[in-house]
Amino acid sequence: MNTAFLMTTFAGLSTLIGTIFIFVKVKNENNILIASLSFAAGVMLTVSFSDLLPESFLSLKEVFYGFPALLIMLIFYVVGILISMFIDKKMPDENNNHLKRVGLISMLAIILHNIPEGIATYLTSTNDMRLGIALTSAIALHNIPEGISISVPIYYATRSRFKAFGYTLISGLSEPLGAILAALFLSPFITPGIMGILYAIIAGIMTHISVYELLPTSLNYQNTKKTLCFFLIGIAFMLGSHILFS
């Protein structure tokens, strides 16, 4: 089996490490929810602003140059926010199902994020194995909190470890799906412009989820200090991983 595909699969399935919290018994479940939701919000915002948007601009700059590239990035960033708002309105929000909705919206955003990420990981690993290993390691690390953002809310909403693990697995498998699409169909059609637009849209979706879903849901448990603390830990975690793998 292709080494690049195995590396992409490893990066995607590292999302499952984030499910560890659904198998741990705790006295105060609210603390787990506050920590996981606010931590995931910090991670998603950092991924949006330190990874996706800069990568979007650099990709678009190869095609449009300077200010037009910046303008196109911002337009599609807003498009991403609007898409997330639309999905948000279409998802049911019935009483204690709100947590489940948060988990499902996070899963959809992460799938959209993982497919182009899988394409990029596969193509990079195929062309430069050393760079591919560094990229795979960085992606695997930041996929762990993404797994937390899906599994924890779904578990506490449904009390089903099977559902929480299953939804997280689906999101993780979207990464090797991206590799398969790249290998079989998309390689000739993937341009810097298309990738730049995709990254901007995904950044918008993740920003909306962080600001309008994850953080407000965490704040519902009425512990602002813990929410802020774990939000900042999420940001620090991602910035630290950037330094480690830069």
mmCIF file of N, CA and C in Angstrom, residues 30 34 216-227:
data_model
loop_
_atom_site.group_PDB
_atom_site.id
_atom_site.type_symbol
_atom_site.label_atom_id
_atom_site.label_comp_id
_atom_site.label_asym_id
_atom_site.label_seq_id
_atom_site.Cartn_x
_atom_site.Cartn_y
_atom_site.Cartn_z
ATOM 1 N N ASN A 30 -19.659 18.649 34.037
ATOM 2 C CA ASN A 30 -19.626 20.009 33.500
ATOM 3 C C ASN A 30 -18.204 20.479 33.241
ATOM 4 N N ILE A 34 -16.872 21.980 29.771
ATOM 5 C CA ILE A 34 -16.269 23.318 29.702
ATOM 6 C C ILE A 34 -14.876 23.236 29.092
ATOM 7 N N PRO A 216 -20.050 29.799 23.316
ATOM 8 C CA PRO A 216 -21.309 30.049 24.037
ATOM 9 C C PRO A 216 -21.822 28.826 24.798
ATOM 10 N N THR A 217 -21.663 27.639 24.204
ATOM 11 C CA THR A 217 -22.116 26.425 24.891
ATOM 12 C C THR A 217 -21.301 26.193 26.158
ATOM 13 N N SER A 218 -20.000 26.440 26.071
ATOM 14 C CA SER A 218 -19.148 26.313 27.257
ATOM 15 C C SER A 218 -19.553 27.326 28.328
ATOM 16 N N LEU A 219 -19.853 28.553 27.903
ATOM 17 C CA LEU A 219 -20.236 29.604 28.855
ATOM 18 C C LEU A 219 -21.585 29.332 29.513
ATOM 19 N N ASN A 220 -22.401 28.493 28.896
ATOM 20 C CA ASN A 220 -23.692 28.122 29.494
ATOM 21 C C ASN A 220 -23.526 27.427 30.840
ATOM 22 N N TYR A 221 -22.337 26.850 31.067
ATOM 23 C CA TYR A 221 -22.086 26.137 32.324
ATOM 24 C C TYR A 221 -21.569 27.076 33.414
ATOM 25 N N GLN A 222 -21.597 28.382 33.110
ATOM 26 C CA GLN A 222 -21.410 29.448 34.095
ATOM 27 C C GLN A 222 -20.095 29.367 34.858
ATOM 28 N N ASN A 223 -19.040 29.146 34.115
ATOM 29 C CA ASN A 223 -17.708 29.234 34.714
ATOM 30 C C ASN A 223 -16.791 29.922 33.705
ATOM 31 N N THR A 224 -16.879 31.248 33.701
ATOM 32 C CA THR A 224 -16.166 32.047 32.698
ATOM 33 C C THR A 224 -14.658 31.868 32.803
ATOM 34 N N LYS A 225 -14.149 31.767 34.035
ATOM 35 C CA LYS A 225 -12.698 31.641 34.221
ATOM 36 C C LYS A 225 -12.162 30.360 33.589
ATOM 37 N N LYS A 226 -12.856 29.248 33.823
ATOM 38 C CA LYS A 226 -12.406 27.977 33.237
ATOM 39 C C LYS A 226 -12.523 28.003 31.718
ATOM 40 N N THR A 227 -13.608 28.596 31.223
ATOM 41 C CA THR A 227 -13.781 28.698 29.774
ATOM 42 C C THR A 227 -12.626 29.467 29.154
#
